[in-house]
Amino acid sequence: MRIITWNINSVRARLHLAEQLIEEAKPDILCLQEIKCTNDQFPAKAFEEAGYPFQAVRGFKAYHGVATLSKFPLSDPYTLMHSTIDDGRHIAANAEIPQAGSVAIDNYYIPAGGDIPDREQNDKFGHKLDFIDAMTNHFTDKKGEDKRILVGDLNIAPLENDVWSHKQVSKVVSHTPIEVEVFTKLQHALPWVDAMRQIIPASEKLYSWWSYRARDWRASNRGRRLDHVWITENLSPKLKAIKVLDHVRDWEKTSDHAPVQADFEL
DNA sequence: ATGGTCGACTTTCGA
């Protein structure tokens, strides 16, 4: 079973790139973030024709929005509200996988949090921290026999080697100590296993996002690991491979995020 | 030293 998560930064502007990714990587499940459209505007038919008849979409006008596309049936889709602010940042559904049973798929787009890492000066930063607290509450005491995968643009790079310079990026929203603290607490709530780091050791640099603003993103390589694949402990022995598809970051007019691909033998 | 780039959908915001 192959799952890919990708912050596509507008599904309508980059539908052809999603189709290219599908053709090349053939994921069983594709989770998109920042689709930047309403459910009505979502190109459902194109994805159906590409082989993904099962779709769970949480769209929103102009901003954020998430979609889970699957070759396998998706049952009981739902979206959680993590604050009083209306948004499109979560869609969950159970993927019914032949011979392997049900796997719960949570697709998240955590708020970016603005520029100033201080909730007194920046409401967006407070919203980000509160959103993560709400997620933590949701997943606390959910431990059980269920197989679960949580993917998405979580907008935090927790480890030193998840950023190009731990020292310099520690002052930048996405890698500040307070964010890493709430993020780690969320991770321990279930607990979740960081699938990317199960395969690629924490001693190695690993990024999934590179700013549009660099002249040459690969040469400067000032990346951050903002996109994640988390799994329950019962899936950990079934995880076989992880890859950041960084060549996609070279495609013409691509997203600033690269897709992350995970392969399981269920 | 501080700018640099995207997309949506407005004349600016969110990332």
Short mmCIF file of C-alpha atoms (C1' of nucleotides) in Angstrom, two decimals:
data_model
loop_
_atom_site.label_atom_id
_atom_site.label_comp_id
_atom_site.label_asym_id
_atom_site.label_seq_id
_atom_site.Cartn_x
_atom_site.Cartn_y
_atom_site.Cartn_z
CA MET A 1 0.00 0.00 0.00
CA ARG A 2 1.47 3.30 -1.09
CA ILE A 3 0.33 6.61 0.38
CA ILE A 4 1.52 10.03 -0.72
CA THR A 5 0.95 13.33 1.04
CA TRP A 6 1.47 16.60 -0.83
CA ASN A 7 0.76 20.24 -0.13
CA ILE A 8 -0.13 21.06 -3.72
CA ASN A 9 -0.69 24.83 -3.25
CA SER A 10 -3.86 25.03 -5.38
CA VAL A 11 -5.24 21.88 -6.95
CA ARG A 12 -6.74 23.83 -9.85
CA ALA A 13 -3.46 25.53 -10.74
CA ARG A 14 -1.57 22.23 -10.58
CA LEU A 15 -4.03 19.51 -11.56
CA HIS A 16 -1.69 18.44 -14.38
CA LEU A 17 1.13 18.01 -11.85
CA ALA A 18 -1.07 15.87 -9.63
CA GLU A 19 -1.87 13.74 -12.67
CA GLN A 20 1.84 13.50 -13.50
CA LEU A 21 2.60 12.44 -9.92
CA ILE A 22 -0.15 9.78 -10.07
CA GLU A 23 1.12 8.43 -13.37
CA GLU A 24 4.65 8.24 -12.08
CA ALA A 25 4.22 7.06 -8.48
CA LYS A 26 0.82 5.30 -8.65
CA PRO A 27 -0.16 5.86 -5.02
CA ASP A 28 -3.09 3.92 -3.62
CA ILE A 29 -4.01 6.90 -1.49
CA LEU A 30 -3.16 10.53 -2.26
CA CYS A 31 -3.64 13.15 0.44
CA LEU A 32 -3.55 16.77 -0.71
CA GLN A 33 -3.38 19.95 1.33
CA GLU A 34 -3.93 23.58 0.36
CA ILE A 35 -6.28 22.69 -2.45
CA LYS A 36 -7.48 26.33 -2.29
CA CYS A 37 -10.96 25.65 -3.56
CA THR A 38 -14.46 24.79 -2.40
CA ASN A 39 -15.89 21.29 -2.69
CA ASP A 40 -17.85 22.48 -5.75
CA GLN A 41 -14.66 23.64 -7.45
CA PHE A 42 -12.70 20.47 -6.69
CA PRO A 43 -11.78 18.55 -9.88
CA ALA A 44 -13.44 15.33 -8.67
CA LYS A 45 -14.05 13.96 -12.15
CA ALA A 46 -10.41 14.29 -13.20
CA PHE A 47 -9.28 12.29 -10.18
CA GLU A 48 -11.99 9.72 -10.75
CA GLU A 49 -10.72 9.28 -14.30
CA ALA A 50 -7.18 9.00 -12.96
CA GLY A 51 -8.26 5.99 -10.91
CA TYR A 52 -9.44 7.51 -7.63
CA PRO A 53 -13.21 7.05 -7.40
CA PHE A 54 -13.18 7.28 -3.61
CA GLN A 55 -12.75 10.84 -2.43
CA ALA A 56 -13.13 12.71 0.84
CA VAL A 57 -12.86 16.46 0.34
CA ARG A 58 -12.95 19.32 2.81
CA GLY A 59 -12.76 22.42 0.63
CA PHE A 60 -12.77 26.07 1.61
CA LYS A 61 -12.97 29.25 -0.41
CA ALA A 62 -9.56 30.54 -1.59
CA TYR A 63 -7.52 29.20 1.34
CA HIS A 64 -6.36 25.89 2.78
CA GLY A 65 -8.62 22.86 2.10
CA VAL A 66 -7.68 19.16 2.14
CA ALA A 67 -8.61 16.14 0.05
CA THR A 68 -8.03 12.40 0.40
CA LEU A 69 -8.23 10.41 -2.85
CA SER A 70 -8.22 6.65 -2.81
CA LYS A 71 -8.31 3.55 -5.00
CA PHE A 72 -9.85 1.75 -2.03
CA PRO A 73 -13.27 2.54 -0.59
CA LEU A 74 -13.31 5.33 1.99
CA SER A 75 -15.89 4.93 4.72
CA ASP A 76 -17.23 7.29 7.38
CA PRO A 77 -15.53 10.52 6.30
CA TYR A 78 -15.62 13.33 8.83
CA THR A 79 -13.97 16.64 9.49
CA LEU A 80 -13.03 18.04 12.90
CA MET A 81 -13.19 21.67 13.91
CA HIS A 82 -10.22 22.53 16.10
CA SER A 83 -11.27 26.06 16.98
CA THR A 84 -14.11 28.52 16.45
CA ILE A 85 -12.46 29.64 13.21
CA ASP A 86 -14.12 28.02 10.21
CA ASP A 87 -11.55 26.33 8.04
CA GLY A 88 -10.68 23.39 5.82
CA ARG A 89 -7.80 21.81 7.66
CA HIS A 90 -8.86 18.27 8.40
CA ILE A 91 -10.52 15.33 6.67
CA ALA A 92 -10.55 11.79 8.03
CA ALA A 93 -11.89 8.56 6.58
CA ASN A 94 -11.32 4.82 6.90
CA ALA A 95 -9.61 3.23 3.93
CA GLU A 96 -10.99 -0.27 3.43
CA ILE A 97 -7.98 -2.17 2.15
CA PRO A 98 -8.54 -5.64 0.65
CA GLN A 99 -7.04 -8.43 2.80
CA ALA A 100 -5.72 -5.87 5.28
CA GLY A 101 -8.88 -4.32 6.66
CA SER A 102 -9.58 -0.81 7.74
CA VAL A 103 -6.92 1.88 8.16
CA ALA A 104 -7.96 5.28 9.52
CA ILE A 105 -6.47 8.11 7.46
CA ASP A 106 -6.25 11.59 9.02
CA ASN A 107 -5.26 14.31 6.56
CA TYR A 108 -4.23 17.59 8.21
CA TYR A 109 -3.18 21.09 7.28
CA ILE A 110 -2.05 22.74 10.50
CA PRO A 111 -2.12 26.58 10.49
CA ALA A 112 1.20 28.13 9.45
CA GLY A 113 1.08 30.56 12.37
CA GLY A 114 2.13 33.91 10.89
CA ASP A 115 5.52 35.55 11.25
CA ILE A 116 5.94 36.48 14.92
CA PRO A 117 6.35 33.55 17.33
CA ASP A 118 4.42 35.20 20.16
CA ARG A 119 0.72 34.73 20.80
CA GLU A 120 0.44 38.14 22.50
CA GLN A 121 1.55 39.90 19.34
CA ASN A 122 0.24 37.49 16.75
CA ASP A 123 -3.18 35.84 16.87
CA LYS A 124 -2.20 33.40 14.13
CA PHE A 125 0.54 31.96 16.31
CA GLY A 126 -1.91 31.48 19.18
CA HIS A 127 -4.35 29.84 16.79
CA LYS A 128 -1.65 27.41 15.66
CA LEU A 129 -0.76 26.41 19.23
CA ASP A 130 -4.44 26.06 20.18
CA PHE A 131 -5.15 24.00 17.07
CA ILE A 132 -2.39 21.55 18.02
CA ASP A 133 -3.71 21.38 21.61
CA ALA A 134 -7.15 20.50 20.22
CA MET A 135 -5.58 17.74 18.11
CA THR A 136 -3.79 16.46 21.20
CA ASN A 137 -7.07 16.32 23.11
CA HIS A 138 -8.70 14.51 20.21
CA PHE A 139 -6.07 11.77 20.02
CA THR A 140 -5.49 11.33 23.75
CA ASP A 141 -6.97 8.00 24.90
CA LYS A 142 -7.59 6.92 21.29
CA LYS A 143 -4.95 4.19 21.57
CA GLY A 144 -6.35 0.82 20.64
CA GLU A 145 -6.15 -1.93 18.07
CA ASP A 146 -6.99 0.37 15.17
CA LYS A 147 -4.45 0.97 12.44
CA ARG A 148 -4.04 4.68 11.85
CA ILE A 149 -2.04 6.94 9.56
CA LEU A 150 -1.86 10.70 10.05
CA VAL A 151 -0.38 12.71 7.21
CA GLY A 152 -0.18 16.27 6.08
CA ASP A 153 1.44 19.65 6.16
CA LEU A 154 1.90 19.98 9.90
CA ASN A 155 3.88 23.22 9.50
CA ILE A 156 6.40 22.30 12.18
CA ALA A 157 9.90 20.88 11.73
CA PRO A 158 10.56 19.28 15.11
CA LEU A 159 14.14 17.92 14.96
CA GLU A 160 17.47 19.69 14.58
CA ASN A 161 18.08 18.00 11.24
CA ASP A 162 14.59 18.87 10.01
CA VAL A 163 15.87 22.39 9.25
CA TRP A 164 18.92 23.72 7.46
CA SER A 165 20.18 25.54 10.55
CA HIS A 166 18.81 24.64 13.96
CA LYS A 167 20.34 27.76 15.48
CA GLN A 168 19.02 30.20 12.89
CA VAL A 169 15.60 28.64 12.33
CA SER A 170 14.85 28.34 16.07
CA LYS A 171 13.64 31.94 15.95
CA VAL A 172 11.45 31.28 12.90
CA VAL A 173 7.85 30.09 13.17
CA SER A 174 7.90 26.34 12.37
CA HIS A 175 10.90 25.45 14.52
CA THR A 176 10.58 27.52 17.71
CA PRO A 177 10.92 25.68 21.06
CA ILE A 178 7.29 26.32 22.03
CA GLU A 179 6.04 24.80 18.77
CA VAL A 180 8.35 21.81 19.07
CA GLU A 181 7.05 21.30 22.62
CA VAL A 182 3.34 21.17 21.68
CA PHE A 183 4.15 19.14 18.58
CA THR A 184 6.03 16.53 20.60
CA LYS A 185 3.18 16.39 23.09
CA LEU A 186 0.77 15.72 20.21
CA GLN A 187 3.02 13.00 18.87
CA HIS A 188 3.09 11.28 22.27
CA ALA A 189 -0.67 11.55 22.73
CA LEU A 190 -1.51 8.32 20.92
CA PRO A 191 1.48 7.67 20.64
CA TRP A 192 2.36 8.18 16.98
CA VAL A 193 5.50 6.90 15.28
CA ASP A 194 7.33 9.34 13.01
CA ALA A 195 7.45 7.12 9.90
CA MET A 196 9.94 9.30 8.02
CA ARG A 197 12.44 9.11 10.86
CA GLN A 198 11.88 5.37 11.32
CA ILE A 199 13.48 4.93 7.88
CA ILE A 200 15.77 7.95 7.61
CA PRO A 201 17.79 8.46 10.81
CA ALA A 202 17.52 11.72 12.73
CA SER A 203 21.24 12.25 12.17
CA GLU A 204 20.53 12.99 8.48
CA LYS A 205 19.14 16.25 7.14
CA LEU A 206 15.63 15.74 5.78
CA TYR A 207 13.36 18.40 4.27
CA SER A 208 10.05 18.47 2.43
CA TRP A 209 9.68 22.20 1.80
CA TRP A 210 11.89 24.81 0.18
CA SER A 211 10.87 28.47 -0.15
CA TYR A 212 9.88 29.89 -3.52
CA ARG A 213 12.09 32.86 -2.72
CA ALA A 214 15.44 31.17 -3.16
CA ARG A 215 17.14 31.82 -6.46
CA ASP A 216 18.16 28.16 -6.66
CA TRP A 217 16.36 26.09 -4.04
CA ARG A 218 18.59 23.05 -4.45
CA ALA A 219 21.83 25.01 -4.33
CA SER A 220 20.90 27.02 -1.24
CA ASN A 221 19.05 24.00 0.24
CA ARG A 222 17.51 25.99 3.08
CA GLY A 223 14.74 23.50 3.57
CA ARG A 224 12.49 22.39 6.39
CA ARG A 225 10.60 19.14 7.09
CA LEU A 226 7.06 20.49 7.42
CA ASP A 227 5.25 17.51 5.92
CA HIS A 228 4.86 14.34 7.92
CA VAL A 229 3.67 10.75 7.95
CA TRP A 230 2.74 9.40 11.37
CA ILE A 231 1.62 5.86 12.04
CA THR A 232 0.38 3.78 14.95
CA GLU A 233 2.83 1.34 16.53
CA ASN A 234 1.02 -1.65 15.00
CA LEU A 235 1.91 -0.33 11.52
CA SER A 236 5.55 0.31 12.34
CA PRO A 237 6.78 -3.21 11.39
CA LYS A 238 4.79 -2.98 8.14
CA LEU A 239 6.44 0.24 6.98
CA LYS A 240 8.93 -0.63 4.22
CA ALA A 241 10.04 2.61 2.58
CA ILE A 242 9.85 6.39 2.78
CA LYS A 243 10.83 8.88 0.14
CA VAL A 244 10.64 12.64 -0.21
CA LEU A 245 9.94 13.05 -3.94
CA ASP A 246 12.15 16.10 -4.24
CA HIS A 247 12.38 15.91 -8.03
CA VAL A 248 8.78 17.15 -8.03
CA ARG A 249 10.10 20.39 -6.52
CA ASP A 250 11.93 20.86 -9.86
CA TRP A 251 8.81 20.60 -11.99
CA GLU A 252 7.72 23.73 -13.80
CA LYS A 253 5.47 25.96 -11.70
CA THR A 254 5.37 23.39 -8.92
CA SER A 255 4.42 23.64 -5.26
CA ASP A 256 6.96 24.81 -2.69
CA HIS A 257 6.36 21.47 -0.93
CA ALA A 258 7.61 18.12 -2.21
CA PRO A 259 5.39 15.04 -1.90
CA VAL A 260 6.25 12.47 0.78
CA GLN A 261 5.70 8.83 -0.16
CA ALA A 262 5.30 5.90 2.23
CA ASP A 263 5.13 2.21 1.31
CA PHE A 264 3.61 -0.48 3.53
CA GLU A 265 3.33 -4.24 3.31
CA LEU A 266 0.07 -4.67 5.13
"C1'" DA B 1 21.49 44.12 4.87
"C1'" DT B 2 17.01 42.40 4.10
"C1'" DG B 3 14.62 40.92 0.09
"C1'" DG B 4 13.12 37.38 -2.36
"C1'" DT B 5 7.84 34.23 -4.84
"C1'" DC B 6 3.63 32.18 -5.20
"C1'" DG B 7 -2.13 31.67 -5.82
"C1'" DA B 8 -6.71 33.47 -5.05
"C1'" DC B 9 -9.10 37.24 -5.73
"C1'" DT B 10 -8.98 41.11 -4.36
"C1'" DT B 11 -6.66 46.06 -4.78
"C1'" DT B 12 -4.36 42.45 -0.08
"C1'" DC B 13 -3.84 38.25 2.37
"C1'" DG B 14 -2.02 33.99 3.60
"C1'" DA B 15 1.78 31.22 2.95
#
